[in-house]
mmCIF file of C-alpha atoms in Angstrom:
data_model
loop_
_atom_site.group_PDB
_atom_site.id
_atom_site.type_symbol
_atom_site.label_atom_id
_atom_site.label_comp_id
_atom_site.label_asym_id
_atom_site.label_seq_id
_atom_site.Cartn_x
_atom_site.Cartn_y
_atom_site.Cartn_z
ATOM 1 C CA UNK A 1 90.729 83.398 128.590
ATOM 2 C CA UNK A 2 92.533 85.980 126.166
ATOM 3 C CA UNK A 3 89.781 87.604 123.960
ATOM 4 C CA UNK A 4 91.568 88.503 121.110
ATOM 5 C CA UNK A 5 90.170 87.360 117.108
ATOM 6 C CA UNK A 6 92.553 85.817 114.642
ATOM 7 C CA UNK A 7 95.792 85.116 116.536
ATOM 8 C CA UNK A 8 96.447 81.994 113.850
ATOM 9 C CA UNK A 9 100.550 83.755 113.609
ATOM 10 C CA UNK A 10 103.120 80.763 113.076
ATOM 11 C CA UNK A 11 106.687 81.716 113.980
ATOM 12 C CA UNK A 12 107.993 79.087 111.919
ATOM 13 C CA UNK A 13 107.119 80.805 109.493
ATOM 14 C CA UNK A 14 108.802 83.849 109.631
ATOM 15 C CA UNK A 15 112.955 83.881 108.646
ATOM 16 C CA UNK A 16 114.171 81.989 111.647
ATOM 17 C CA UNK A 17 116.878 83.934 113.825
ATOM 18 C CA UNK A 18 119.754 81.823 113.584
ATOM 19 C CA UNK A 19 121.371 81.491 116.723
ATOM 20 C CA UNK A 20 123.586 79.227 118.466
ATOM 21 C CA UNK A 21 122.336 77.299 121.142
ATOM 22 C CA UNK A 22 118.970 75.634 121.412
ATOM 23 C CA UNK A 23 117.217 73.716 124.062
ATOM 24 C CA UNK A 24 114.356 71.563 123.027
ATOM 25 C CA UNK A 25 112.255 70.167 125.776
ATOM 26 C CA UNK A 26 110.099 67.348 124.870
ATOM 27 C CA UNK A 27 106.659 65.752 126.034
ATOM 28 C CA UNK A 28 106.445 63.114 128.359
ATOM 29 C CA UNK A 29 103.024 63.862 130.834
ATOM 30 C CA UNK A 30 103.377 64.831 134.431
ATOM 31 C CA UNK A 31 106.845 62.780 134.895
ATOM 32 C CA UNK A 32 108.597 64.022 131.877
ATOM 33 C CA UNK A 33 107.760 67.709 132.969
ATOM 34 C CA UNK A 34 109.457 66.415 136.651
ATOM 35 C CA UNK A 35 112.312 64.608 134.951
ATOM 36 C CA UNK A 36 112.785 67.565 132.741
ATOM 37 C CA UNK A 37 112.684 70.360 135.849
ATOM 38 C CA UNK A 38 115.191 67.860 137.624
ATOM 39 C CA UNK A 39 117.233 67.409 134.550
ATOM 40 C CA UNK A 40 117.935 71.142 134.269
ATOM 41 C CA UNK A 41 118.603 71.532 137.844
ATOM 42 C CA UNK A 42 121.201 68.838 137.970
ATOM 43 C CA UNK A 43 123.131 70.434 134.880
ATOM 44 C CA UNK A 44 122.545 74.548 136.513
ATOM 45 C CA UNK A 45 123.831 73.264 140.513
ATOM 46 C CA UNK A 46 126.928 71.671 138.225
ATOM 47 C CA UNK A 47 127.507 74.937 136.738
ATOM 48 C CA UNK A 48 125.915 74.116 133.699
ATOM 49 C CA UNK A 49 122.743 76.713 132.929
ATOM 50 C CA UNK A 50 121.095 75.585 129.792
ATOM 51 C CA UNK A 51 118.241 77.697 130.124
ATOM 52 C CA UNK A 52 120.421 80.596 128.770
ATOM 53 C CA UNK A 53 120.186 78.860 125.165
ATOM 54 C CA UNK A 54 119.158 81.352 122.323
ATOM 55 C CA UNK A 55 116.125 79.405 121.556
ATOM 56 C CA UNK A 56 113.832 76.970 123.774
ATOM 57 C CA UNK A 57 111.401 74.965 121.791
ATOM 58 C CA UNK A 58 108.542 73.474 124.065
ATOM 59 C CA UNK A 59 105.815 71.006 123.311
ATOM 60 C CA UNK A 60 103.550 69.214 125.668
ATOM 61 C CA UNK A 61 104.977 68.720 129.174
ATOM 62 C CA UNK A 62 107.848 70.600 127.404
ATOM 63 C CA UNK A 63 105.814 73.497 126.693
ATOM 64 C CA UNK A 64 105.012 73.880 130.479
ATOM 65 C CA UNK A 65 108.949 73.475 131.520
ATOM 66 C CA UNK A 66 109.701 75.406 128.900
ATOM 67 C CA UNK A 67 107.516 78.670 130.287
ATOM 68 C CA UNK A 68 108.529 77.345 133.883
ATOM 69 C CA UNK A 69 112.423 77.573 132.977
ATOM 70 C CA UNK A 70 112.269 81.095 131.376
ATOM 71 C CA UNK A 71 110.832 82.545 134.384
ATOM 72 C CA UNK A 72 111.916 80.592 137.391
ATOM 73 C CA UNK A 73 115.756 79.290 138.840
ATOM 74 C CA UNK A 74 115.901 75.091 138.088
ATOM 75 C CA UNK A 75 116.657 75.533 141.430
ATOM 76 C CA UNK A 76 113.520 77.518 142.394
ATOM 77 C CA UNK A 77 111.521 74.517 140.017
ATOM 78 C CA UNK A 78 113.289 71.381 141.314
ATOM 79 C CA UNK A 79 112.545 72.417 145.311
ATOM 80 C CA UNK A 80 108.931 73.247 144.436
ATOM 81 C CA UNK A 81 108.322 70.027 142.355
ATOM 82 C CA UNK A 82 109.965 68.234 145.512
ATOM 83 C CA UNK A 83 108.018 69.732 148.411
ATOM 84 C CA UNK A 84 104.878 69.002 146.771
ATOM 85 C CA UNK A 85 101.876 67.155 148.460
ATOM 86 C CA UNK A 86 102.090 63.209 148.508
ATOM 87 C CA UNK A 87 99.821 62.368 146.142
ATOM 88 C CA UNK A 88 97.993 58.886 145.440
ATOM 89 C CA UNK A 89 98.498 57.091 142.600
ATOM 90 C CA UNK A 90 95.226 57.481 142.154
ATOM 91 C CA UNK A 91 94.704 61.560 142.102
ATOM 92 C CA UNK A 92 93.037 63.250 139.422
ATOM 93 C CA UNK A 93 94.815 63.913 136.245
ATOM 94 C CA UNK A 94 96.747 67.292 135.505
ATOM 95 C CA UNK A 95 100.461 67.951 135.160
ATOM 96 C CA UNK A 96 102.721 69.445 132.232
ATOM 97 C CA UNK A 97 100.979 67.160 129.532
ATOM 98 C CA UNK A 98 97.750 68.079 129.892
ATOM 99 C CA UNK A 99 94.263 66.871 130.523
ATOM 100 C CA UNK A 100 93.001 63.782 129.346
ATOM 101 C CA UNK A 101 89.346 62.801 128.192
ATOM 102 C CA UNK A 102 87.376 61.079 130.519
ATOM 103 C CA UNK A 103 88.479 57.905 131.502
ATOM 104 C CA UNK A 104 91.713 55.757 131.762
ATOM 105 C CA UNK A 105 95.279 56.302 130.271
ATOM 106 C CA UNK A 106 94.899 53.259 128.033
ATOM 107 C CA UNK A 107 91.389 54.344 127.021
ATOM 108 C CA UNK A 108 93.303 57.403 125.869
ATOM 109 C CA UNK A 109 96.223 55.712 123.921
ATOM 110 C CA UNK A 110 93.852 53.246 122.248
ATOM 111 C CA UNK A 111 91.661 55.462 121.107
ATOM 112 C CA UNK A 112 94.435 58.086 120.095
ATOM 113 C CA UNK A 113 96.480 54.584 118.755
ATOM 114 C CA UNK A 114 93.199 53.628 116.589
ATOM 115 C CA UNK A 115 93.690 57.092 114.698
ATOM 116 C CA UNK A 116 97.400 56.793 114.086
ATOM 117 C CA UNK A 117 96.750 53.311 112.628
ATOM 118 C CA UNK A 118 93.619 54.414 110.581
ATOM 119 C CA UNK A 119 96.180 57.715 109.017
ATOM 120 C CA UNK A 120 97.435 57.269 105.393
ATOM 121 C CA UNK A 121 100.019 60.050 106.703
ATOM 122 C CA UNK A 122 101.205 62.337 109.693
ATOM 123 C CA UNK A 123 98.960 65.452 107.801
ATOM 124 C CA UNK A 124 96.361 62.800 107.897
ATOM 125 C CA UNK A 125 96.715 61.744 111.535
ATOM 126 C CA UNK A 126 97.052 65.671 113.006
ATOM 127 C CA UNK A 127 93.485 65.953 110.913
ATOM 128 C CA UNK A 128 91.790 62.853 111.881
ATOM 129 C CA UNK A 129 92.951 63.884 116.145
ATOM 130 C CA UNK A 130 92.025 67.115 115.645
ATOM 131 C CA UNK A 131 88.404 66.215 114.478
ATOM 132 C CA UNK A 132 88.566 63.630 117.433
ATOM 133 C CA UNK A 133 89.481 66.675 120.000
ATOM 134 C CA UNK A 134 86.663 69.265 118.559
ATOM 135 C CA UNK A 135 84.173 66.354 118.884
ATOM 136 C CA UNK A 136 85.115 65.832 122.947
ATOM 137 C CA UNK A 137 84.812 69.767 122.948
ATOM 138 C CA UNK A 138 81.660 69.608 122.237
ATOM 139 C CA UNK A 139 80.399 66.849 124.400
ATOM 140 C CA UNK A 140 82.517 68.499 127.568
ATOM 141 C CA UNK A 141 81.419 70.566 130.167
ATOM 142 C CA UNK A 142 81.466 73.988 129.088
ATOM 143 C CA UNK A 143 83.566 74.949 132.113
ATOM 144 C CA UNK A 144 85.910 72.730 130.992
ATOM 145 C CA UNK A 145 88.589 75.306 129.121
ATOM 146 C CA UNK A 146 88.281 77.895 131.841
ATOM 147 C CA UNK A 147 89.129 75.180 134.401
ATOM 148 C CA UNK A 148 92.309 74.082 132.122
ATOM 149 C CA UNK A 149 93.585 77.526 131.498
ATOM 150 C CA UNK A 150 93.601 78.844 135.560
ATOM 151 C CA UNK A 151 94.891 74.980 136.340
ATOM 152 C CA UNK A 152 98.014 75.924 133.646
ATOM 153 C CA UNK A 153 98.609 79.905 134.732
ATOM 154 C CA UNK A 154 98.805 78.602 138.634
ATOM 155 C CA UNK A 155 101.999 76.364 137.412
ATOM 156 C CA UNK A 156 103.829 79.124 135.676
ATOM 157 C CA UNK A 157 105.847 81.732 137.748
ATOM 158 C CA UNK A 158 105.043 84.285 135.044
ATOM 159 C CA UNK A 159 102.210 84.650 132.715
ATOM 160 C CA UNK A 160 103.927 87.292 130.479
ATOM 161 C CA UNK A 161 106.054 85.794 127.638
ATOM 162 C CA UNK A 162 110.139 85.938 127.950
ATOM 163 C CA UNK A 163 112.170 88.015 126.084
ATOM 164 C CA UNK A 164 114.474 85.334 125.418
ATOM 165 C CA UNK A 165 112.923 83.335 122.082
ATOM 166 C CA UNK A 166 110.220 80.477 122.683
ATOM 167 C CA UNK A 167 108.893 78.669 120.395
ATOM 168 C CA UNK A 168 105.238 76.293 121.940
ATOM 169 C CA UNK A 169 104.113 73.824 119.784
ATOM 170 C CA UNK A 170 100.512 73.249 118.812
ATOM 171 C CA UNK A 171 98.300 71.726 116.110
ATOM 172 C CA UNK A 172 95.330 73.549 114.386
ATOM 173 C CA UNK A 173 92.726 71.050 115.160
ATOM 174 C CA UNK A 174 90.253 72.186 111.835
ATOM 175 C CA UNK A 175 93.666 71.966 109.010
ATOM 176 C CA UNK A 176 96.009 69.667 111.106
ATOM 177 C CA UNK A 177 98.777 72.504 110.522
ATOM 178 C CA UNK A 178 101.434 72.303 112.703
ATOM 179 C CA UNK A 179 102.214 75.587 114.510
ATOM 180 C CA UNK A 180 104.622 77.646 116.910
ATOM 181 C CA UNK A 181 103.705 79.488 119.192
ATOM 182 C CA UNK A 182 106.081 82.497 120.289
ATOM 183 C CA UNK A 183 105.361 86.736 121.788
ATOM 184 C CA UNK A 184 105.056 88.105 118.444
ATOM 185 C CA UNK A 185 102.337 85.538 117.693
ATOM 186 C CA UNK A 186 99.098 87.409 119.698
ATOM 187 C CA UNK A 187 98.396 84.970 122.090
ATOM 188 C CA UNK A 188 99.078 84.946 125.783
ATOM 189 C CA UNK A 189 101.668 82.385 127.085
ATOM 190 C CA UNK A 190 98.911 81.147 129.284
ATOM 191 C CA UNK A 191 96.847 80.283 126.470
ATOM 192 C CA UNK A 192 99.853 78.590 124.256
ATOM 193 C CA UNK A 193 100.761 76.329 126.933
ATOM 194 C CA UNK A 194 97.196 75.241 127.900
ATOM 195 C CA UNK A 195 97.212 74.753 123.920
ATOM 196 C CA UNK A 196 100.450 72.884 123.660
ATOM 197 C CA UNK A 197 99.428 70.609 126.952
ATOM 198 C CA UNK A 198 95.781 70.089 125.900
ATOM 199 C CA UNK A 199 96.506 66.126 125.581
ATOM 200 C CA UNK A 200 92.088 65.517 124.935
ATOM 201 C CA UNK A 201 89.668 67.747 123.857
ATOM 202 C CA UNK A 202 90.882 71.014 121.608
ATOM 203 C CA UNK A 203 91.484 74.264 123.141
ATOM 204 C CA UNK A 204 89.964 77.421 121.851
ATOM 205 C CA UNK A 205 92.189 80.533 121.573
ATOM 206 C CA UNK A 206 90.076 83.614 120.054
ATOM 207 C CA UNK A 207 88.697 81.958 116.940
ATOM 208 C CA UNK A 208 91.110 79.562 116.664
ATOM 209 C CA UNK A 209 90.844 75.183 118.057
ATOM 210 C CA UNK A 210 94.492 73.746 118.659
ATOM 211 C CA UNK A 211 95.260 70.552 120.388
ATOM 212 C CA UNK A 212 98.815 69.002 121.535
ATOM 213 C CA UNK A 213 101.641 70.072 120.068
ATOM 214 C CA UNK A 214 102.668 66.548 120.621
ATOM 215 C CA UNK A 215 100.335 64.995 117.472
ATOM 216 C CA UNK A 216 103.252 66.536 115.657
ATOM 217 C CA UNK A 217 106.154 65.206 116.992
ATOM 218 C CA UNK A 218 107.332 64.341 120.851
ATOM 219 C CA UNK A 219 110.327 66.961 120.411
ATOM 220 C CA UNK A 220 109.821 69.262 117.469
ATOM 221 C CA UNK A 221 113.439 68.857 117.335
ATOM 222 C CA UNK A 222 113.697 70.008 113.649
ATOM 223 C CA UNK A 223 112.553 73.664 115.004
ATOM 224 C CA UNK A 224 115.626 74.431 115.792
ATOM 225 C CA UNK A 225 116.932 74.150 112.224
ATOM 226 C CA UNK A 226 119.664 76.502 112.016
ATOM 227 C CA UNK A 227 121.325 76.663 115.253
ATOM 228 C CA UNK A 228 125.017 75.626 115.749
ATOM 229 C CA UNK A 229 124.480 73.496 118.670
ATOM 230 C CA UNK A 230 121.234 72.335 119.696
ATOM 231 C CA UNK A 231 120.171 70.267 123.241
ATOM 232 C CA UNK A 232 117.216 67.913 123.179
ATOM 233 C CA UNK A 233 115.696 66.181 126.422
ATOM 234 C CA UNK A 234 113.266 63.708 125.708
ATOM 235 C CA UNK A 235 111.348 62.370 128.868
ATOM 236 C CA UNK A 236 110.292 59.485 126.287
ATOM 237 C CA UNK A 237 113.306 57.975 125.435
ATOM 238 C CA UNK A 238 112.592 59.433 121.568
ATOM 239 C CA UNK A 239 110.309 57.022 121.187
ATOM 240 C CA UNK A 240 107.175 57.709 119.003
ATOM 241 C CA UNK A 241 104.222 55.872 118.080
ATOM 242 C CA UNK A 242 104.183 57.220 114.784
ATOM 243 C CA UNK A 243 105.225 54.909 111.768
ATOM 244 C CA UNK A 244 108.962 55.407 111.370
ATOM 245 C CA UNK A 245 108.132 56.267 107.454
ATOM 246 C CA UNK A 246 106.348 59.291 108.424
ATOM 247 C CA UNK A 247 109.947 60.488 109.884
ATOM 248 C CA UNK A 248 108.286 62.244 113.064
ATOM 249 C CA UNK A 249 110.863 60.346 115.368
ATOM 250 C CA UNK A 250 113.384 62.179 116.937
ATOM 251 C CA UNK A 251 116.266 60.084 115.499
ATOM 252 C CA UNK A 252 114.970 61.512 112.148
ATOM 253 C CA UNK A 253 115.084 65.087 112.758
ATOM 254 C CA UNK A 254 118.092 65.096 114.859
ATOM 255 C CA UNK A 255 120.003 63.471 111.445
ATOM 256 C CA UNK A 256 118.261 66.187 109.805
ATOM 257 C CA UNK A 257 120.073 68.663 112.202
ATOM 258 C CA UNK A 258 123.041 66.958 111.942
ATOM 259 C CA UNK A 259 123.150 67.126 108.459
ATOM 260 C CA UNK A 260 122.239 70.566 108.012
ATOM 261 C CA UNK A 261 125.248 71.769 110.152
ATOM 262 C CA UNK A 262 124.405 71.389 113.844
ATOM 263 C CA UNK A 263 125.894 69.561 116.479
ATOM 264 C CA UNK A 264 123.263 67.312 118.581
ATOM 265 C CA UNK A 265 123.373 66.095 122.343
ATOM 266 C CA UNK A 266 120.219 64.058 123.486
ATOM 267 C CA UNK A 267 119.443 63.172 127.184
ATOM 268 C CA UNK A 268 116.992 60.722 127.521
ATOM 269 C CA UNK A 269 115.222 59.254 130.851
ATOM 270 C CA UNK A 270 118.497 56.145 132.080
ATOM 271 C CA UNK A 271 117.476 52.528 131.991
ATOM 272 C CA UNK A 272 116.438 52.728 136.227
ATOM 273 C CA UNK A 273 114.085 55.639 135.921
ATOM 274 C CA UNK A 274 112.076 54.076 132.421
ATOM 275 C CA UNK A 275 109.039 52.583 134.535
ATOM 276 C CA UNK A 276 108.806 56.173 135.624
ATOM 277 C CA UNK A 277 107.294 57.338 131.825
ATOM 278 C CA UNK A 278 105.204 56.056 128.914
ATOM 279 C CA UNK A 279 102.219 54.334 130.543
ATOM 280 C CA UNK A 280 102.935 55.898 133.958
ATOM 281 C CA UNK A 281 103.614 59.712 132.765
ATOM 282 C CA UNK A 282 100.263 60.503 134.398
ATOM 283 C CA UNK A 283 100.789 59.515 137.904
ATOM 284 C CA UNK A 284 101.440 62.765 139.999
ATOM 285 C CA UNK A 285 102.525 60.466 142.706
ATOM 286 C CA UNK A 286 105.448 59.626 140.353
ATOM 287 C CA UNK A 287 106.703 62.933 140.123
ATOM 288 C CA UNK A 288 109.524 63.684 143.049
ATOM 289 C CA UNK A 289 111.078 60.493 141.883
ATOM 290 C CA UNK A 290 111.085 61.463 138.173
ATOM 291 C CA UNK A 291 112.690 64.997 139.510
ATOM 292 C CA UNK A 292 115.297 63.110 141.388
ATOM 293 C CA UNK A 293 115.850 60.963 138.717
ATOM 294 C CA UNK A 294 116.778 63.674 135.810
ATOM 295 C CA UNK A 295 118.583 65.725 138.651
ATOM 296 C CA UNK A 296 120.979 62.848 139.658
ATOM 297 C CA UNK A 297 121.809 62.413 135.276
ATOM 298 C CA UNK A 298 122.002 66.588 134.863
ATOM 299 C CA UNK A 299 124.563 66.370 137.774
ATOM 300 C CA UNK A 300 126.283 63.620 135.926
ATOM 301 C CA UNK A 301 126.505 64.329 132.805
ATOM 302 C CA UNK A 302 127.116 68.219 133.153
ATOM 303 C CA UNK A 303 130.889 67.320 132.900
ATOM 304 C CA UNK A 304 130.979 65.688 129.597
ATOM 305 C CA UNK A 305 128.425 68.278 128.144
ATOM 306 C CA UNK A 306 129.733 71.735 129.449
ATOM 307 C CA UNK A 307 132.472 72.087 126.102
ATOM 308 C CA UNK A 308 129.960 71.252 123.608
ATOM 309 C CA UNK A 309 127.387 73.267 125.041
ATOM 310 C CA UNK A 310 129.815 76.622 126.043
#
């Protein structure tokens, strides 16, 4: 655990380096960090290398890629996430989204579903979770954050922050702030992504409680305001549970985008790997088929996506 005091720095809010290529990786649990490993993969081994892109915005699962990616071949990430141990549908929970409280998935969602239908607004739903996460802080085991923070730094090849820019997404769990995470922000990378991934209870960094960057939005597409051409991969299809007025979806910001100038590409999970997300994100065992899965559409769709992305 990093020991430093105040490192509440938000890189969205400093002038934003305009660039022009971005890579936004979204959340989508154990499988969507697969799918999203396999999806860049597919795209690099067709001569495609996204990960070169001037900015990569992570949140969740995305967050974990995202550090993964920066550090690592696709290549390197694909064959590891394939010669993992079988593992039981069953087996514990743990993966790029992040740990849940105790008990089921659908516990999880209803609970986290009872506070998005209880919210007069997205400020007041990131409020209302983050007072949710703080109180199953405080009834965890104390070893719980030290257990989450070596389970994150033994999936990244590097703990030390790219040069290239990164943006991780968090919440403050006290204000309900959103906030990005990048080098210049005080915090180490191990610490942002445990942050960004911590799907249950909040996670402490100095003085500071953040929970899942997700609570925001899936993609945190509208991060990459600015950028000429920006790539999105959304392991969930864009789909939100947030009421479409509250304009969190990713169909939202990527009109935003459009309309302030950039050109948009989406990849989202095809109609024969669906099952493999949503209510099954959290099933380790699922995870070589959802890294096959995005590998076989990178491969295929590196073709149509190599002139608008060179």
């Amino acid at each position: 655990m990093s020991d430093q005091g105040q490192p509440q720095i938000d890189a969205t809010r400093r002038a934003p380096a305009a660039g022009e290529r971005a890579l936004v990786l979204g959340g989508g649990g154990a499988t969507g960090n697969a799918w999203l490993i396999g999806v860049v993969a597919g795209l690099f081994d067709a001569g495609l290398d996204v990960t070169e892109a001037d900015l990569i915005i992570g949140t969740s699962a995305g967050s974990t890629a995202a550090a993964q990616l920066t550090s690592a071949t696709p290549t390197e990430l694909l064959a590891a996430t394939l010669a993992a141990a079988p593992l039981p549908p069953t087996a514990p929970v743990g993966s790029g989204r992040g740990r849940l409280p105790t008990g089921s998935v659908a516990d999880h969602l209803e609970r986290t579903g009872a506070i998005i239908a209880a919210a007069a607004d997205a400020a007041d739903m990131r409020r209302r979770m983050g007072a949710a996460a703080l109180e199953l802080d405080a009834a965890s085991d104390g070893s719980r954050q030290t257990k989450w923070r070596d389970t994150v730094a033994a999936r990244l090849p590097s703990r030390h922050w790219p040069e290239q820019a990164l943006l991780i997404t968090v919440v403050d769990a006290h204000t309900g702030e959103p906030v990005a995470l990048d080098r210049h922000s005080g915090v180490d990378l191990v610490d942002a992504v445990a942050a960004s991934t911590s799907g249950g209870p909040a996670y402490r960094i100095g003085e500071q409680w953040y929970i899942d960057g997700g609570y925001r939005s899936v993609e945190n597409a509208d991060l990459a305001a600015g950028y000429g051409r920006v790539l999105v991969l959304s392991p969930l299809g864009g789909r939100s549970r947030h009421p479409r007025e509250w304009g969190t979806q990713l169909a939202a910001q990527v009109d935003d985008l459009r309309a302030g100038g950039s050109r948009v590409e989406t990849i989202v999970p095809d109609s024969d790997s669906e099952h493999l997300f949503g209510a099954s994100a959290m099933d380790l065992s699922l995870r070589p088929p959802a890294a096959r899965a995005g590998y076989d559409q990178g491969r295929a769709l590196a073709g149509q996506l190599t002139e608008f992305w060179r």
